[in-house]
mmCIF file of C-alpha atoms in Angstrom:
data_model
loop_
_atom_site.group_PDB
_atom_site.id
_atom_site.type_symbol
_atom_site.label_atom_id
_atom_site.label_comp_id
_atom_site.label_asym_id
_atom_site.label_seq_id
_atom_site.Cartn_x
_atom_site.Cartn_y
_atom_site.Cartn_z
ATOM 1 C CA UNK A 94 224.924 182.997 153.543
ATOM 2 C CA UNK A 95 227.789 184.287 155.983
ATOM 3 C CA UNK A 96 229.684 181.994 158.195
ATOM 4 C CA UNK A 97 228.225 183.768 161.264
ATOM 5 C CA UNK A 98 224.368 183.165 160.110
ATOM 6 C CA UNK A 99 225.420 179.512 159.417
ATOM 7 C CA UNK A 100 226.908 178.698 163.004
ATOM 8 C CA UNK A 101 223.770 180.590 164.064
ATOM 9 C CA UNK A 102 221.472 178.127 162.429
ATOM 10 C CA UNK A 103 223.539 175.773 163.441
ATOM 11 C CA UNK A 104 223.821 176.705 167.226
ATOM 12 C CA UNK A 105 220.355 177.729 168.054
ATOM 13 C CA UNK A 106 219.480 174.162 168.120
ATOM 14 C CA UNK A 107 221.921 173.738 170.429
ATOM 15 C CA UNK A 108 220.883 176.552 173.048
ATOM 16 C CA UNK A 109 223.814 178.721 171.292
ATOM 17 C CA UNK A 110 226.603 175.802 172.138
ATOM 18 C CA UNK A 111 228.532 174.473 169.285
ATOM 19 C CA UNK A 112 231.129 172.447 168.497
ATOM 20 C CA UNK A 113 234.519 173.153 166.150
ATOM 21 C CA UNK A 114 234.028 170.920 164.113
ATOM 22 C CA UNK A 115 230.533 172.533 163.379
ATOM 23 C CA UNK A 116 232.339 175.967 163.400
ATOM 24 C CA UNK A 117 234.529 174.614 160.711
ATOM 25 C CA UNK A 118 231.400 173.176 158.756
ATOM 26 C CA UNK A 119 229.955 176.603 158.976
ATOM 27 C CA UNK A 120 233.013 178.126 157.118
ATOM 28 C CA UNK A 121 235.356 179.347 160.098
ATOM 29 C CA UNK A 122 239.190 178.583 160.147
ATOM 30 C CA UNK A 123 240.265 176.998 163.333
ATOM 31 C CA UNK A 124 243.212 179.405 163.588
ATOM 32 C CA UNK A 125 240.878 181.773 163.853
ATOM 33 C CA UNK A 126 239.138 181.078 166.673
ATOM 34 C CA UNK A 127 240.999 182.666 169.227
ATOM 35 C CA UNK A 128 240.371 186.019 167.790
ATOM 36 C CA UNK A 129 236.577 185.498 168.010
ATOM 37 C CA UNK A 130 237.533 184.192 171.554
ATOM 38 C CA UNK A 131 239.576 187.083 172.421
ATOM 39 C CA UNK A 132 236.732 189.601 170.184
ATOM 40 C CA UNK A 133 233.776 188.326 173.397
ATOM 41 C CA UNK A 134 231.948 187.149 170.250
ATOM 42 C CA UNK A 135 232.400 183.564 171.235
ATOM 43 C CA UNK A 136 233.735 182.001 174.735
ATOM 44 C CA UNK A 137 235.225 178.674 174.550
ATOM 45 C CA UNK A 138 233.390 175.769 177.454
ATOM 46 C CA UNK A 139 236.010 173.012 176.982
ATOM 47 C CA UNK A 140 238.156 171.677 174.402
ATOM 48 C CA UNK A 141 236.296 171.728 171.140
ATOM 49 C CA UNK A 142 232.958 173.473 172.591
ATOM 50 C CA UNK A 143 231.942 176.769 172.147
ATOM 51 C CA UNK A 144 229.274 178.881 172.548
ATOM 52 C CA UNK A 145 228.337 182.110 171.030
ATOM 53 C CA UNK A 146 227.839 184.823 173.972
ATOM 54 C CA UNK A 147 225.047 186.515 172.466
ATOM 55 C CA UNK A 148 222.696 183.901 172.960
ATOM 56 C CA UNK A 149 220.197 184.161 175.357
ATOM 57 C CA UNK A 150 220.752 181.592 178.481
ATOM 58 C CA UNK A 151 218.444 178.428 178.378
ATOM 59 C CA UNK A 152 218.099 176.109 181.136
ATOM 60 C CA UNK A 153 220.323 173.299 181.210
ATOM 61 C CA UNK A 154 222.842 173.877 179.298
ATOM 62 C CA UNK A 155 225.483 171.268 180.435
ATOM 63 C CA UNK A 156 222.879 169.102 179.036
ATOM 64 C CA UNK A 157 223.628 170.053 175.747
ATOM 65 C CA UNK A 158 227.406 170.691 176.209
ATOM 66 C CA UNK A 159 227.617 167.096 177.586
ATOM 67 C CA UNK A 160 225.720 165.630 174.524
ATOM 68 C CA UNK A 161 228.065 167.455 172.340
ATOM 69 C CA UNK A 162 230.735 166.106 174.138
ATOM 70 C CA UNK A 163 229.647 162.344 173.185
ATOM 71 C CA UNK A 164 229.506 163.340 169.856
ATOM 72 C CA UNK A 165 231.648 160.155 167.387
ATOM 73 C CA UNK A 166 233.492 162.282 165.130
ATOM 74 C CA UNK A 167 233.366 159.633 162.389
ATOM 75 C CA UNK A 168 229.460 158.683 162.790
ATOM 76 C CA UNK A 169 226.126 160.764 163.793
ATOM 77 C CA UNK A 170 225.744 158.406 167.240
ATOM 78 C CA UNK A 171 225.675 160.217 170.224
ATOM 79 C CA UNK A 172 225.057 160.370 173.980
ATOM 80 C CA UNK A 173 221.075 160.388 175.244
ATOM 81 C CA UNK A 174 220.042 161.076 178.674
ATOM 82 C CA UNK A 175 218.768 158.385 180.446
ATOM 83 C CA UNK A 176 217.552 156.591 183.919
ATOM 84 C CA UNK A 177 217.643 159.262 186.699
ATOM 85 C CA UNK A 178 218.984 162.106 184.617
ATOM 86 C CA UNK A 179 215.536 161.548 182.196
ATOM 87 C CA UNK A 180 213.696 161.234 185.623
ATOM 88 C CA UNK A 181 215.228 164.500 186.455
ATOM 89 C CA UNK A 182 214.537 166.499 183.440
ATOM 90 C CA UNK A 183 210.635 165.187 183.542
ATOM 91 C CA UNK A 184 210.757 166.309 187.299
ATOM 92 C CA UNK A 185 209.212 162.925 187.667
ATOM 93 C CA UNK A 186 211.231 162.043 191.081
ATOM 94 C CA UNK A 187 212.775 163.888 194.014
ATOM 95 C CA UNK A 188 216.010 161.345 193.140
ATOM 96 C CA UNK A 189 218.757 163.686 193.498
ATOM 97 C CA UNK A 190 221.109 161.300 191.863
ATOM 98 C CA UNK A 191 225.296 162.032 192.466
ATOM 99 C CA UNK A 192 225.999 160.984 188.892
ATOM 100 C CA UNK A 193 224.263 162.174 185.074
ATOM 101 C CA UNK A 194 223.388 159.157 183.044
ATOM 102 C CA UNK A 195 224.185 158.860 179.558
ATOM 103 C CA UNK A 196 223.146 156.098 176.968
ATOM 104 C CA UNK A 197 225.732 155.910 174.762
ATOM 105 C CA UNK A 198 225.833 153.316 171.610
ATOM 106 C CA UNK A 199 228.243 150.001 172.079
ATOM 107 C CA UNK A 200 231.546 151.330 169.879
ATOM 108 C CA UNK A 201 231.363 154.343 171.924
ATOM 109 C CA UNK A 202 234.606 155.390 172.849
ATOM 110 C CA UNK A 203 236.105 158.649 174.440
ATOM 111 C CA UNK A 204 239.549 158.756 176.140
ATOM 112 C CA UNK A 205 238.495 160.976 179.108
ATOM 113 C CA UNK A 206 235.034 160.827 180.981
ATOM 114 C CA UNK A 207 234.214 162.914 183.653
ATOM 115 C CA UNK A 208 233.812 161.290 186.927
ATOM 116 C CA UNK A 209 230.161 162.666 186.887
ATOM 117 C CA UNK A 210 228.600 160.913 183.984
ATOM 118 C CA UNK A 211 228.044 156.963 184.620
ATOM 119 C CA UNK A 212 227.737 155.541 180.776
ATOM 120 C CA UNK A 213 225.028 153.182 180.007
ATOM 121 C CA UNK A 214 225.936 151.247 176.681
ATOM 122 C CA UNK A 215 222.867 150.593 174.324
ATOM 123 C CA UNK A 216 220.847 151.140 171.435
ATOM 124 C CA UNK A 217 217.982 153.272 171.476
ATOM 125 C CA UNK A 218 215.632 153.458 167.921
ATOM 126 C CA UNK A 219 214.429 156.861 167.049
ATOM 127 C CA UNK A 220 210.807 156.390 168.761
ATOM 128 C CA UNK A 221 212.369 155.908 172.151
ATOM 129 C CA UNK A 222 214.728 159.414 171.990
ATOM 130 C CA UNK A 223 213.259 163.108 171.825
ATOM 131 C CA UNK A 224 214.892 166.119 171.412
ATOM 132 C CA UNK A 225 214.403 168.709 174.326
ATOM 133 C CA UNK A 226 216.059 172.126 173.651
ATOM 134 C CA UNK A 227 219.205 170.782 171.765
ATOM 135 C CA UNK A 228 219.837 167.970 173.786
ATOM 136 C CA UNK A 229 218.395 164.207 173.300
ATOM 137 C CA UNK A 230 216.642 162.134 176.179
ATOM 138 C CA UNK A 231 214.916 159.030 176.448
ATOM 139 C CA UNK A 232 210.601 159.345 176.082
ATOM 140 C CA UNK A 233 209.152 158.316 179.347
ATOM 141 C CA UNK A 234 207.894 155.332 178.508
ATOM 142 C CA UNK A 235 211.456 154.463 177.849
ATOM 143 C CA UNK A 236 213.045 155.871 180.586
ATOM 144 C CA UNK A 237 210.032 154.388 183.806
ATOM 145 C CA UNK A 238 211.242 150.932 181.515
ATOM 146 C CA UNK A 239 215.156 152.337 181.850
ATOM 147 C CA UNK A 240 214.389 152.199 185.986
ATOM 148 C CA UNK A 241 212.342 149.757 186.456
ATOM 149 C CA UNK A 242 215.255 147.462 184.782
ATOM 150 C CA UNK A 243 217.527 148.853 188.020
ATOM 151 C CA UNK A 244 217.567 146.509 190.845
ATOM 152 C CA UNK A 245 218.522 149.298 193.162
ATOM 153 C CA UNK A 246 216.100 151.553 192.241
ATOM 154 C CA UNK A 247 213.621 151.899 195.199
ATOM 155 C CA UNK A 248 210.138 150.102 194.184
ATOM 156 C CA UNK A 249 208.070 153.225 196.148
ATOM 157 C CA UNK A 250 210.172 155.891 193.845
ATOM 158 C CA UNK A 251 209.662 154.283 190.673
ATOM 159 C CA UNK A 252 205.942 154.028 191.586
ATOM 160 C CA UNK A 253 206.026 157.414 192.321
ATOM 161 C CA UNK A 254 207.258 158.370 189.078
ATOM 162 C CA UNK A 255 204.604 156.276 186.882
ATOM 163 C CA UNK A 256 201.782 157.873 188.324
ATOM 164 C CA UNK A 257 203.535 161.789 188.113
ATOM 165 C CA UNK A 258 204.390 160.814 184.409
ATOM 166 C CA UNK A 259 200.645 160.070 184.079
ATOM 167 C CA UNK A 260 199.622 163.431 186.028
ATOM 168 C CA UNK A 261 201.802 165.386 184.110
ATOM 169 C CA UNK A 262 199.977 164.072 180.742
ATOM 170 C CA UNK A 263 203.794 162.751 179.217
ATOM 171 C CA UNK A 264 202.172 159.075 179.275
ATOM 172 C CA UNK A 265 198.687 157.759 179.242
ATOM 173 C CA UNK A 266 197.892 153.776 180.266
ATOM 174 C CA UNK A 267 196.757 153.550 176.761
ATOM 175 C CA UNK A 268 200.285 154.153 175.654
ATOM 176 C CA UNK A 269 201.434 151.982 178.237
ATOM 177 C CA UNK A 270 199.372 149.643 177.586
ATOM 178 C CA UNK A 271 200.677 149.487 173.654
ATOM 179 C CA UNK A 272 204.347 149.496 175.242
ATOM 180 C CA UNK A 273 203.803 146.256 176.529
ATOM 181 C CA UNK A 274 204.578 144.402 173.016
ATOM 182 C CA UNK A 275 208.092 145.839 172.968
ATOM 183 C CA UNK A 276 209.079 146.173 176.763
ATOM 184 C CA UNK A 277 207.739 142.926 179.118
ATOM 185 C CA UNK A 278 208.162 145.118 181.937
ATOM 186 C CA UNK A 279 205.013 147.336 181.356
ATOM 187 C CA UNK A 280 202.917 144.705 183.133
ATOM 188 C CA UNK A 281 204.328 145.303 186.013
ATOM 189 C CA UNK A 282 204.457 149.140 185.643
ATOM 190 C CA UNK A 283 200.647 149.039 184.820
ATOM 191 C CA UNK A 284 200.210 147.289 188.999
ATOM 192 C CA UNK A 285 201.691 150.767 189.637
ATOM 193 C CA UNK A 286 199.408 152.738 188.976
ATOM 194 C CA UNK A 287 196.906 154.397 191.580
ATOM 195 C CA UNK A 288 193.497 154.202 190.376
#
């Protein structure tokens, strides 16, 4: 297999975005990478991240250049979306929130962080993360427990939100209902919803 069809495998889970270290895994030289830079083939997004420019646009993709951004060079962890960003990407709220939120695990650690991102630190298992179009995010059940868990968050949103997550078919009171043995907070979620 060519290097090119192995950072395409590679970067159209990713919404064409990749990283150099994932260039490098897929054979490429990082001296080179100005030429393909300066070639169109590839257009570099910030220090490290690339994407190839014959992809076809998704939507979202800071979503997935962000994630890649959190990536721990010396272990798989990395950044999930969570709280209002999750609400966002659901379209379960009309919360317009000022900042992206990003779960992170605990030995996280990145020099610079945008001023934009507001870092949650945690750890999420594999049944509370799903991927959505090369980027992770909380599953709603996880993310309506993410909210309710934030004093500020406005009681009349977050009800909101529960019943447009059951509308929407992403949660059912059933699986609510089945939450309840790992997240104490379902109770009160289940009073939320309109009959």
């Amino acid at each position: 297999m060519k290097n090119q069809d192995r950072l395409w495998e590679i970067s159209k889970q990713q919404q064409g975005i990749f990283t150099a270290e994932q260039a490098k895994s897929a054979g490429y030289r990082d001296s080179n990478f100005a030429k393909y830079i300066q070639s169109g083939a590839w257009e570099r997004i910030q220090r490290g991240i690339y994407c190839l420019t014959k992809f076809p646009t998704y939507n979202r993709p800071e979503l997935v250049v962000w994630t890649l951004w959190s990536l721990n060079t010396r272990e798989p962890g990395m950044g999930v979306w969570t709280h209002e960003t999750a609400l966002e990407i659901f379209d379960l709220s009309d919360v317009n929130p000022t900042q992206m939120h990003m779960t992170v695990p605990f030995g996280f650690r990145r020099t610079k962080k945008p001023d934009f991102i507001h870092l949650h630190f945690g750890t999420l298992s594999k049944l509370e993360i799903q991927k959505i179009d090369g980027y992770y995010v909380t599953t709603p059940i996880r993310t309506l427990v993410d909210i309710f868990r934030e004093e500020s968050f406005d009681p009349s949103l977050l009800h909101q939100c529960v019943n447009e997550a059951i509308s929407k078919g992403l949660i059912t009171k059933i699986e609510l209902a089945r939450a309840k043995q790992h997240y104490p907070e379902i109770e009160k979620i289940l009073e939320m919803i309109d009959e």
